[in-house]
XYZ file of C-alpha atoms in Angstrom:
705
model
C 20.441 166.076 179.844
C 19.725 165.446 175.641
C 19.865 162.076 174.148
C 23.535 162.874 172.986
C 24.724 162.740 175.848
C 23.211 159.591 177.252
C 24.467 157.325 174.278
C 27.471 159.419 174.810
C 27.707 158.588 178.317
C 26.791 154.756 177.682
C 29.526 153.962 174.907
C 32.147 155.779 177.289
C 30.988 152.801 180.020
C 30.877 149.913 177.349
C 34.422 150.887 176.424
C 35.658 151.456 179.767
C 34.118 148.175 180.494
C 35.969 146.245 177.231
C 39.497 148.077 178.751
C 39.289 146.251 181.653
C 38.417 142.768 180.930
C 41.213 142.975 179.076
C 43.055 144.402 181.638
C 41.819 141.055 183.697
C 42.759 139.154 181.011
C 46.153 137.740 181.660
C 45.843 137.579 185.325
C 45.268 134.774 187.882
C 41.792 135.907 188.439
C 40.336 135.858 185.364
C 42.000 132.370 184.747
C 41.284 130.453 188.333
C 38.213 132.673 189.459
C 36.463 134.074 186.029
C 36.934 131.770 183.776
C 35.315 128.376 185.550
C 32.506 130.233 185.795
C 31.749 131.789 182.474
C 32.736 129.022 180.611
C 30.547 126.748 182.740
C 27.692 129.657 182.446
C 28.226 130.222 178.451
C 29.178 127.216 177.298
C 26.331 125.827 175.687
C 25.994 123.939 172.861
C 25.671 126.621 170.495
C 28.653 128.750 171.753
C 31.082 126.163 172.980
C 34.269 127.481 174.113
C 33.612 130.556 171.169
C 30.671 131.848 173.977
C 32.564 134.090 176.284
C 35.037 135.605 173.925
C 32.401 136.149 172.036
C 29.775 138.484 174.522
C 33.765 139.558 176.502
C 35.407 141.116 173.682
C 33.544 141.160 170.443
C 29.569 141.605 171.649
C 30.415 145.102 173.515
C 32.723 146.300 170.685
C 30.164 145.691 168.368
C 27.419 147.628 170.751
C 30.048 150.335 170.472
C 30.045 150.631 166.311
C 26.273 150.669 166.198
C 24.944 152.620 168.817
C 27.781 155.308 168.195
C 25.397 155.175 164.122
C 23.156 156.247 166.373
C 24.861 159.317 167.468
C 26.515 160.215 164.601
C 22.911 160.600 163.174
C 21.559 162.752 165.498
C 24.801 165.133 165.583
C 25.226 164.883 161.188
C 21.506 166.439 162.576
C 22.794 169.463 164.808
C 23.733 172.949 162.620
C 25.675 173.034 166.449
C 28.774 173.341 165.063
C 27.934 176.442 163.317
C 28.280 178.164 166.681
C 29.185 177.758 169.552
C 27.933 179.260 173.812
C 31.132 180.796 175.628
C 30.774 177.569 177.950
C 31.385 175.655 174.839
C 34.421 177.770 174.335
C 35.705 176.465 177.776
C 35.484 173.011 176.331
C 36.716 173.332 173.565
C 39.897 174.571 174.922
C 40.304 172.472 177.655
C 40.237 169.639 175.092
C 42.065 172.325 172.859
C 45.157 172.821 175.716
C 45.238 168.318 175.292
C 45.793 168.424 171.963
C 48.502 170.519 171.247
C 51.505 168.423 170.034
C 53.903 167.944 173.598
C 56.317 165.902 171.081
C 57.850 166.522 167.310
C 60.469 163.468 165.797
C 61.301 161.347 163.862
C 59.786 159.194 163.810
C 56.678 158.806 166.116
C 55.710 161.802 163.622
C 53.668 165.446 165.732
C 52.245 163.367 168.965
C 49.945 165.714 171.200
C 49.217 165.063 174.870
C 45.701 162.086 174.778
C 48.070 160.449 171.993
C 51.089 160.191 174.143
C 49.219 159.164 177.177
C 47.407 156.365 175.223
C 50.380 154.908 173.727
C 51.920 155.216 177.180
C 48.797 153.712 178.521
C 48.319 150.944 175.764
C 52.529 150.430 176.381
C 51.563 149.594 180.377
C 48.602 147.210 179.026
C 51.324 145.026 176.318
C 54.179 145.305 179.502
C 51.072 144.614 182.111
C 50.184 141.323 180.134
C 53.435 139.360 179.834
C 54.710 140.470 183.116
C 51.419 138.422 184.112
C 51.220 135.922 181.555
C 54.783 134.361 182.125
C 54.032 134.507 185.631
C 50.643 132.794 185.834
C 52.959 130.251 183.452
C 56.492 129.819 184.874
C 54.069 128.664 187.936
C 52.925 125.730 186.342
C 55.031 125.329 183.373
C 54.463 122.550 180.658
C 56.834 120.509 179.424
C 56.168 118.733 176.004
C 58.455 115.973 175.825
C 60.517 114.228 178.061
C 64.279 114.636 177.146
C 62.605 119.153 178.266
C 65.000 121.010 180.207
C 63.099 123.356 182.704
C 65.174 126.536 180.596
C 63.724 125.237 177.201
C 60.097 124.721 178.421
C 60.235 128.991 180.318
C 61.309 129.834 176.783
C 59.109 128.026 174.699
C 56.857 129.686 177.324
C 58.550 133.368 176.999
C 57.605 133.017 172.517
C 54.422 131.832 173.109
C 53.012 134.800 175.438
C 54.992 136.607 172.976
C 52.294 135.579 170.542
C 49.477 136.782 173.080
C 50.935 139.744 173.346
C 50.626 140.313 169.509
C 46.962 139.672 169.360
C 46.208 142.325 171.651
C 48.243 144.572 168.654
C 46.146 143.274 166.146
C 42.601 143.434 168.588
C 43.586 147.432 166.972
C 45.199 147.113 163.881
C 42.076 147.206 161.775
C 40.242 150.319 163.351
C 41.993 153.044 162.001
C 42.203 151.982 158.285
C 37.951 151.795 158.516
C 37.505 154.559 156.228
C 33.074 154.365 157.029
C 33.908 154.021 160.510
C 31.494 154.842 163.096
C 34.228 154.671 166.310
C 36.768 156.965 165.209
C 34.907 159.527 164.756
C 33.614 159.574 168.667
C 37.208 160.442 169.524
C 37.340 162.842 166.392
C 39.733 160.694 164.692
C 38.583 159.891 160.536
C 40.488 156.674 158.843
C 42.889 159.554 156.967
C 44.552 161.236 160.587
C 45.254 157.615 163.098
C 46.726 155.900 160.072
C 48.767 156.494 161.773
C 48.293 154.029 164.256
C 47.843 151.605 162.068
C 51.119 151.812 161.538
C 52.446 152.191 165.304
C 50.160 149.025 165.788
C 52.047 147.121 162.848
C 55.734 147.986 163.640
C 55.119 146.508 167.423
C 52.898 143.563 166.198
C 55.487 143.006 163.941
C 58.359 143.120 166.124
C 56.391 140.637 168.177
C 55.411 138.447 165.570
C 58.665 137.369 164.828
C 60.213 136.981 168.541
C 57.130 135.027 168.680
C 57.781 133.082 165.576
C 61.727 133.301 165.717
C 61.693 131.898 169.552
C 60.190 128.680 168.932
C 62.315 128.298 165.192
C 65.021 128.472 167.817
C 62.609 126.579 170.409
C 62.528 123.366 168.133
C 65.750 123.804 167.123
C 67.311 122.928 170.860
C 64.768 120.494 171.123
C 64.936 118.531 168.412
C 61.804 119.015 166.916
C 61.533 120.496 163.632
C 59.857 118.448 162.273
C 57.305 120.748 164.375
C 57.816 123.224 161.995
C 55.883 121.934 158.816
C 52.474 120.232 161.197
C 49.084 121.089 160.590
C 47.172 119.469 163.763
C 44.105 118.670 163.673
C 43.635 119.397 167.383
C 45.418 122.278 168.162
C 46.982 124.868 166.100
C 48.560 124.868 163.151
C 51.899 125.674 162.494
C 52.131 126.147 159.236
C 49.641 128.220 158.784
C 51.331 131.183 161.353
C 54.183 130.308 159.042
C 52.054 131.210 155.431
C 51.091 133.910 157.511
C 54.376 135.441 158.713
C 55.741 135.470 156.106
C 53.753 137.282 154.142
C 53.375 139.710 157.500
C 57.024 140.416 156.431
C 56.725 141.055 153.003
C 53.996 143.662 153.961
C 55.920 145.300 157.100
C 59.055 146.223 154.019
C 57.637 146.845 151.447
C 55.309 149.573 153.631
C 58.276 150.955 155.249
C 58.196 155.230 154.332
C 61.960 154.664 152.659
C 60.778 151.942 150.493
C 56.745 152.776 150.331
C 58.039 156.858 148.900
C 59.580 155.951 145.727
C 58.009 152.184 145.252
C 54.594 152.799 145.870
C 52.845 150.525 143.335
C 55.054 147.445 145.203
C 53.600 148.648 148.329
C 50.553 149.076 146.924
C 49.930 145.299 144.950
C 51.685 143.725 148.262
C 49.474 144.685 151.046
C 46.537 143.389 149.105
C 47.651 140.482 150.227
C 45.949 141.584 153.799
C 43.147 138.717 153.289
C 45.998 136.328 153.001
C 47.593 137.360 156.501
C 44.173 136.899 157.914
C 42.967 134.140 157.281
C 45.991 132.455 157.152
C 46.806 134.748 161.228
C 42.951 133.366 162.665
C 43.375 129.068 160.846
C 46.985 129.359 163.279
C 44.928 130.822 166.275
C 42.077 129.447 165.955
C 38.494 130.243 167.321
C 38.910 131.317 171.377
C 41.452 133.820 170.081
C 39.705 134.840 166.971
C 36.963 136.678 168.716
C 39.033 139.215 170.814
C 39.851 140.631 167.611
C 37.442 139.974 165.495
C 35.525 142.698 166.008
C 38.123 145.367 163.985
C 37.937 142.638 161.655
C 34.246 142.786 161.003
C 34.020 146.520 161.599
C 36.145 146.632 158.628
C 34.797 143.953 156.444
C 31.917 145.648 156.465
C 33.718 148.671 155.462
C 35.719 147.212 152.831
C 32.670 145.025 150.755
C 30.556 149.064 151.152
C 33.722 150.547 149.325
C 33.646 147.975 146.707
C 29.834 147.914 146.063
C 29.946 152.246 146.406
C 33.153 151.756 143.396
C 30.977 149.669 140.489
C 29.295 152.377 140.360
C 30.191 155.421 137.685
C 30.502 159.007 138.668
C 29.286 161.787 136.238
C 32.147 163.642 135.336
C 31.203 166.704 134.218
C 34.542 169.236 133.471
C 37.710 169.509 133.866
C 39.990 172.173 135.296
C 43.454 172.186 133.946
C 46.058 175.267 135.270
C 49.516 175.822 134.465
C 50.874 174.662 137.189
C 50.370 170.696 135.843
C 47.029 170.703 138.250
C 43.955 169.232 137.462
C 40.204 170.370 139.312
C 37.918 167.250 138.325
C 34.205 168.272 139.033
C 31.498 165.559 139.163
C 27.892 166.178 139.786
C 26.593 165.594 143.166
C 23.369 164.050 144.608
C 22.509 168.108 146.719
C 21.750 165.808 149.718
C 25.143 164.481 149.581
C 26.884 166.531 152.113
C 30.894 166.750 153.938
C 32.911 169.003 155.648
C 35.914 170.779 154.933
C 39.306 168.818 154.416
C 37.726 165.337 153.355
C 39.091 163.234 151.013
C 37.496 161.197 147.909
C 39.011 158.286 146.401
C 39.469 158.150 142.731
C 39.734 155.427 140.594
C 40.504 155.839 136.285
C 40.568 152.313 134.914
C 42.144 153.343 132.320
C 45.001 154.983 134.120
C 44.927 150.908 136.423
C 41.952 149.543 137.086
C 43.214 148.496 140.151
C 44.933 151.889 141.630
C 42.663 154.042 144.021
C 44.653 156.955 145.193
C 42.878 159.940 147.753
C 42.434 163.323 146.942
C 41.405 166.540 148.680
C 37.742 167.420 147.646
C 37.772 171.093 147.263
C 34.295 171.860 146.493
C 31.400 172.643 149.376
C 28.999 171.172 149.749
C 26.779 173.862 151.274
C 27.756 176.560 148.845
C 27.562 173.719 145.605
C 25.020 171.698 146.800
C 25.065 169.939 143.155
C 29.159 169.670 141.894
C 31.902 168.034 144.151
C 35.107 169.070 143.247
C 38.322 167.514 143.669
C 41.891 169.126 142.875
C 45.361 166.691 141.264
C 48.169 167.805 141.914
C 50.342 165.849 138.358
C 53.963 164.741 139.889
C 53.186 161.036 140.594
C 53.208 158.386 137.438
C 49.412 157.427 137.770
C 48.709 161.399 137.576
C 50.978 162.596 134.657
C 48.897 159.602 132.511
C 45.944 160.849 133.899
C 46.790 164.673 132.737
C 47.635 163.281 129.837
C 44.815 161.556 128.952
C 42.191 164.336 129.905
C 44.515 166.867 128.276
C 43.804 164.998 124.770
C 40.031 166.245 125.262
C 37.854 162.996 125.326
C 35.022 162.789 124.646
C 33.918 160.641 127.678
C 36.407 159.587 131.432
C 35.698 156.825 132.668
C 35.779 157.911 136.642
C 34.893 155.539 139.921
C 34.786 157.115 143.257
C 34.393 155.894 147.230
C 33.512 158.925 149.704
C 33.757 160.974 150.199
C 34.932 160.477 153.980
C 35.705 162.487 156.713
C 35.949 164.353 159.360
C 32.319 165.174 161.535
C 32.560 168.163 162.498
C 34.534 171.290 161.192
C 34.505 173.348 165.277
C 38.487 174.666 163.627
C 35.796 177.229 161.625
C 33.854 178.679 164.707
C 37.458 179.870 166.725
C 38.082 183.411 166.538
C 41.220 182.854 164.953
C 42.337 180.615 161.729
C 45.461 180.645 159.910
C 46.474 178.073 157.385
C 50.435 177.027 156.441
C 50.347 175.054 152.826
C 53.161 174.217 151.648
C 52.565 173.477 147.508
C 50.011 171.189 146.760
C 48.816 171.200 149.914
C 46.215 174.062 149.846
C 43.716 172.104 148.257
C 42.417 171.087 152.087
C 42.445 174.947 152.470
C 40.340 175.735 149.767
C 37.861 173.537 151.017
C 38.308 175.520 154.464
C 37.929 178.560 152.507
C 35.125 177.598 149.950
C 32.589 177.072 153.971
C 33.685 179.440 154.717
C 32.417 181.605 151.890
C 29.604 180.622 152.221
C 28.617 180.507 156.469
C 30.211 185.111 155.562
C 27.135 184.826 152.504
C 24.344 182.377 153.216
C 24.952 181.963 157.325
C 25.362 186.012 157.802
C 24.752 185.144 162.199
C 27.924 182.783 162.289
C 30.157 183.562 163.691
C 32.882 183.654 161.314
C 36.364 184.050 161.617
C 39.680 185.619 160.286
C 41.170 184.216 158.148
C 45.246 183.941 156.686
C 46.010 181.718 154.669
C 50.538 181.608 154.738
C 50.901 179.241 151.509
C 54.178 178.202 150.160
C 55.044 177.366 146.748
C 57.436 176.845 143.622
C 57.184 178.883 141.059
C 55.508 181.973 139.709
C 52.751 179.091 137.527
C 51.846 177.753 140.716
C 50.036 181.247 142.350
C 47.688 179.740 139.537
C 46.688 177.388 142.840
C 44.938 180.225 143.895
C 42.615 180.649 141.202
C 40.649 177.241 143.466
C 40.267 179.257 146.356
C 36.420 180.532 144.174
C 34.316 177.973 143.139
C 33.571 177.804 139.264
C 30.617 179.030 138.640
C 27.959 180.742 137.416
C 26.556 181.740 140.018
C 27.023 185.308 141.848
C 28.417 185.431 144.976
C 29.480 188.079 147.596
C 32.689 187.552 149.561
C 33.002 191.203 150.791
C 32.072 189.793 154.514
C 35.016 187.647 154.799
C 37.506 189.061 156.586
C 41.236 187.901 154.670
C 45.067 187.671 154.189
C 46.838 185.893 151.522
C 50.552 185.444 152.024
C 52.030 183.215 148.734
C 55.542 182.839 149.067
C 57.702 182.207 146.028
C 60.636 180.409 146.851
C 63.147 179.448 143.329
C 62.431 183.114 142.239
C 63.705 186.611 143.003
C 62.904 189.359 140.567
C 59.105 189.703 140.307
C 59.033 191.918 137.605
C 60.490 189.791 135.248
C 57.598 186.719 136.258
C 55.047 189.434 135.675
C 54.633 187.875 131.731
C 55.525 185.093 132.787
C 51.604 184.686 134.472
C 50.252 185.620 132.316
C 50.794 183.366 129.823
C 50.313 180.871 132.497
C 47.208 182.568 133.027
C 46.808 182.574 128.910
C 46.806 178.185 128.752
C 44.053 177.751 131.719
C 41.593 175.666 130.441
C 39.133 173.478 130.701
C 37.180 170.780 128.793
C 33.929 170.042 129.329
C 33.030 165.386 129.135
C 29.458 164.212 127.192
C 27.279 163.137 129.664
C 26.561 159.191 129.641
C 23.456 158.013 130.802
C 25.115 154.761 133.112
C 27.186 157.207 134.962
C 25.610 158.468 137.883
C 25.632 161.712 140.352
C 28.333 160.726 143.849
C 26.131 160.019 146.616
C 26.267 158.920 150.171
C 26.659 154.848 149.799
C 23.874 154.809 152.461
C 21.564 157.635 151.340
C 21.148 160.494 153.306
C 20.524 158.808 156.364
C 23.911 156.725 156.393
C 25.056 156.442 159.498
C 21.112 154.875 160.488
C 21.908 152.799 156.675
C 25.387 151.615 158.581
C 23.864 150.554 161.834
C 20.822 148.808 160.732
C 24.185 146.747 159.162
C 25.939 146.669 161.502
C 23.158 144.530 164.307
C 21.868 142.828 160.989
C 24.579 141.462 160.323
C 26.872 140.393 163.412
C 23.207 139.313 164.923
C 22.748 137.058 161.716
C 26.348 135.949 161.525
C 25.887 135.037 165.462
C 22.802 132.451 164.281
C 24.258 131.520 161.880
C 26.871 130.115 164.086
C 24.368 128.751 166.747
C 23.389 126.632 164.371
C 26.283 125.648 162.843
C 27.821 124.597 166.213
C 24.698 123.319 167.863
C 23.879 121.133 164.923
C 27.273 120.436 163.381
C 29.917 120.617 165.146
C 28.480 119.880 168.769
C 27.092 116.211 167.884
C 30.469 114.996 166.797
C 31.858 116.416 170.859
C 29.505 115.106 172.144
C 30.920 111.899 171.188
C 34.335 112.008 172.230
C 34.907 112.565 168.848
C 37.652 116.584 167.881
C 36.268 118.162 165.263
C 38.609 119.343 163.207
C 40.887 122.574 164.955
C 41.311 124.624 161.926
C 37.281 123.446 160.758
C 35.509 125.135 163.066
C 37.715 128.535 162.207
C 36.895 128.079 159.343
C 33.404 128.215 159.962
C 34.200 131.181 161.071
C 35.214 133.272 158.243
C 32.559 132.096 156.420
C 29.748 132.630 158.683
C 31.811 135.957 159.215
C 31.854 136.433 155.575
C 28.158 135.128 154.667
C 26.617 138.091 157.121
C 28.111 140.626 155.786
C 27.587 140.016 152.363
C 24.200 139.153 152.712
C 23.632 142.104 154.968
C 25.481 144.471 153.183
C 24.481 144.079 149.644
C 20.690 144.080 150.617
C 20.705 147.324 152.410
C 22.703 148.740 149.581
C 21.019 147.513 147.079
C 18.313 149.092 148.829
C 19.684 153.139 148.622
C 21.276 152.156 145.497
C 17.809 152.323 143.656
C 16.253 155.237 146.088
C 19.587 157.095 144.981
C 19.409 156.062 141.135
C 15.667 158.065 141.763
C 17.049 161.327 143.001
C 20.069 160.577 140.062
C 17.644 160.732 137.583
C 15.942 164.111 139.313
C 19.376 165.746 139.256
C 19.663 168.027 135.337
C 23.214 168.267 133.987
C 25.593 171.599 136.632
C 26.113 174.648 133.799
C 30.462 175.618 134.731
C 31.686 177.927 132.533
C 33.489 177.521 129.729
C 35.248 180.313 130.000
C 38.738 181.030 132.057
C 39.080 184.300 132.487
C 37.906 185.333 136.049
C 42.141 184.549 136.858
C 43.076 186.498 139.863
C 46.121 184.667 140.512
C 46.666 186.905 136.176
C 46.127 190.440 138.388
C 48.782 189.939 141.478
C 52.293 190.666 140.217
C 50.651 193.439 138.517
C 49.587 192.449 135.340
C 47.417 195.262 134.225
C 43.938 194.283 132.994
C 40.528 194.731 134.440
C 39.022 192.631 136.796
C 36.165 191.139 136.666
C 34.562 190.276 139.237
C 34.075 191.508 142.881
C 34.841 188.115 144.435
C 38.127 188.489 141.981
C 39.628 191.628 142.622
C 39.077 191.062 146.426
C 41.040 187.698 146.741
C 43.831 190.112 144.762
C 43.762 192.882 146.906
C 43.695 190.564 150.217
C 47.121 188.986 148.389
C 50.665 190.269 149.217
C 53.353 187.858 146.962
C 56.700 187.839 148.130
C 59.670 186.321 146.054
C 62.863 184.258 147.229
C 61.374 184.123 150.607
C 60.242 181.655 152.942
C 57.502 182.561 155.638
C 58.850 183.423 159.429
C 56.270 180.990 161.005
C 56.648 182.079 164.309
C 56.738 185.249 163.722
C 53.187 185.006 162.086
C 51.925 182.755 164.798
C 53.051 184.547 167.795
C 51.847 188.450 166.142
C 48.361 186.158 166.008
C 47.049 187.832 169.600
C 43.121 186.804 169.105
C 42.825 184.313 172.571
C 41.589 182.104 170.174
C 43.928 181.220 167.116
C 43.435 177.500 164.905
C 46.160 176.539 163.276
C 45.595 174.224 160.522
C 48.847 173.513 158.200
C 49.156 171.038 155.460
C 52.263 170.860 153.540
C 55.793 168.702 153.546
C 56.818 167.231 157.111
C 59.890 170.011 157.676
C 56.521 172.879 157.368
C 54.322 170.286 159.395
C 57.169 169.907 161.773
C 58.289 172.995 161.845
C 54.049 174.880 162.842
C 54.415 172.132 165.446
C 57.022 172.950 167.500
C 56.408 176.512 167.708
C 52.688 175.416 168.845
C 54.738 172.753 170.961
C 56.779 175.383 172.456
C 54.232 177.083 175.055
C 54.829 180.776 174.127
C 51.736 181.291 173.132
C 48.785 179.459 175.100
C 46.638 181.075 171.858
C 47.628 178.687 169.607
C 45.597 175.533 168.865
C 46.970 172.936 166.438
C 45.717 170.799 163.559
C 47.557 168.703 161.149
C 46.813 167.467 157.978
C 49.009 164.569 156.797
C 48.157 162.729 153.643
C 51.959 161.510 153.631
C 52.397 159.160 156.808
């Protein structure tokens, strides 16, 4: 048994134990038997009432996060993704059956068997917790005033326990939005692919929060205690803080609804930045004991957010921009050769001259193996932000100031080890497919002994000019490469045009409009590199471990020498002051540990960056296979472009018959990767979920939730 297997088993056992504690939390056994024993042993002068929850709920996840960094570092050093044994294939096929779509419907989207299982188990946990909380509370009702009736006390108890259940949701809420997460890759997830879990948890937690709040308002109204609404207690939870948190959360929730988010993205984006205000008042409301239950997610998110902030302060070295006639840009940056990433990765881009605050994710189309010193992203100019960017770049500025975060992506590219890969895309959804295609070029040329799957690319465009997107399949480079070893087919469908003859000249004219803009280099700009260097997982583990240990040490000192002396004398330390101490110490620990390690790595990155020379980019965009797809009579400039042309069939006025195409794939192991409009993704998912073709293994890439 290798070291990775040992770490994997260890992490799984700790996680199962952590979940077991959540299951036991609302029971009589935990309250009447475990709690007194735990308080007796863990209620020290250094941690007081936080000791138990820190040990049972916070420490396990922080341990998992740190150990996972070691596991992922070992995985990143392995080359096992590039080959597979029969045993691995069998294991992958078994796991693939669990990842097959089983539910395709609104508003849930595409749900596979694993997601459905965990969603059902989480729902059972919520129901189990609520029922146990209510059962125990009804057996020991507490009357808060002499005139209170039994039904009022029961009503208040239900409203309070709904808040407890909402806290369970918040314990998981921040994991999916932690981009540099060491936990998500363990289950094959990325922050982008798990955004839907954040949305699901957000809806459930908001429903519970509203029921909790409305329940208490009604209780205060019928019991003549409305004055409690404006109370900020020094000995118990602050109602005012809870009300502020609820109002902020409702604003964030409403503006994040799909229709509002799609039509008014700026409103959604800026409103969602209120999350810091929400967290602050929510923690003031729940207090230190319950904060420990949800602390791991917030702690890891804060580390990630601060790392992203530090990385975003560096200006990226933009080398060139390729402008396609279909309102598409390919931005090429200088990259540290030590930075590696897998296909379908994304990178967040900020352009201060367009918007100082907005960051937008774009697919990284370059292969870190094929293009070791360059990184390229593709931007379709369809929204207001991207259109402004396109206009600014088209004016050919000498220098363009731009910042980046990432790249972020999957920890492996297992789908590339299948026998056959079908890539289905619509519109700008072709960009992840470009990254896959370029990686396959590398594997078929540089690694001839590696098994490379047969590839078929099914892509749908609206207009003929969009065919120039196929030019991006080949890296824009002066370095020659050979794709003759790659077995591929391309089927392009033009859905809004019918006559291919009348569009030949249009495509040739569109091709002639392509241009490459070179930018002058600024010494202050630096090549894109990993935020924490080449051994980023190990350094992330060091940040997680050191910041958490620092937090525990500082918390112990503050509690022992500031809080305990007051409570020892029979006085009460202000309820809100305790949680403010916790929040301050968490932030201080994260900022100190992260800053020290980041600055240390920044020095190394700057030394390597000075050694990287300017990358040579061809400035004559004549090598365009798109111009030859409709019969334009012109000489083919290179064998790679000729191969693209020969392998491409263009269909006008038609849409792909996806069911026929997929069912015609007779290979035993077919990976189906889809990225495009929701209707296309759902159609492919339903075909793969039908059970009529067991050889189809579905993978969906989506940036719109």
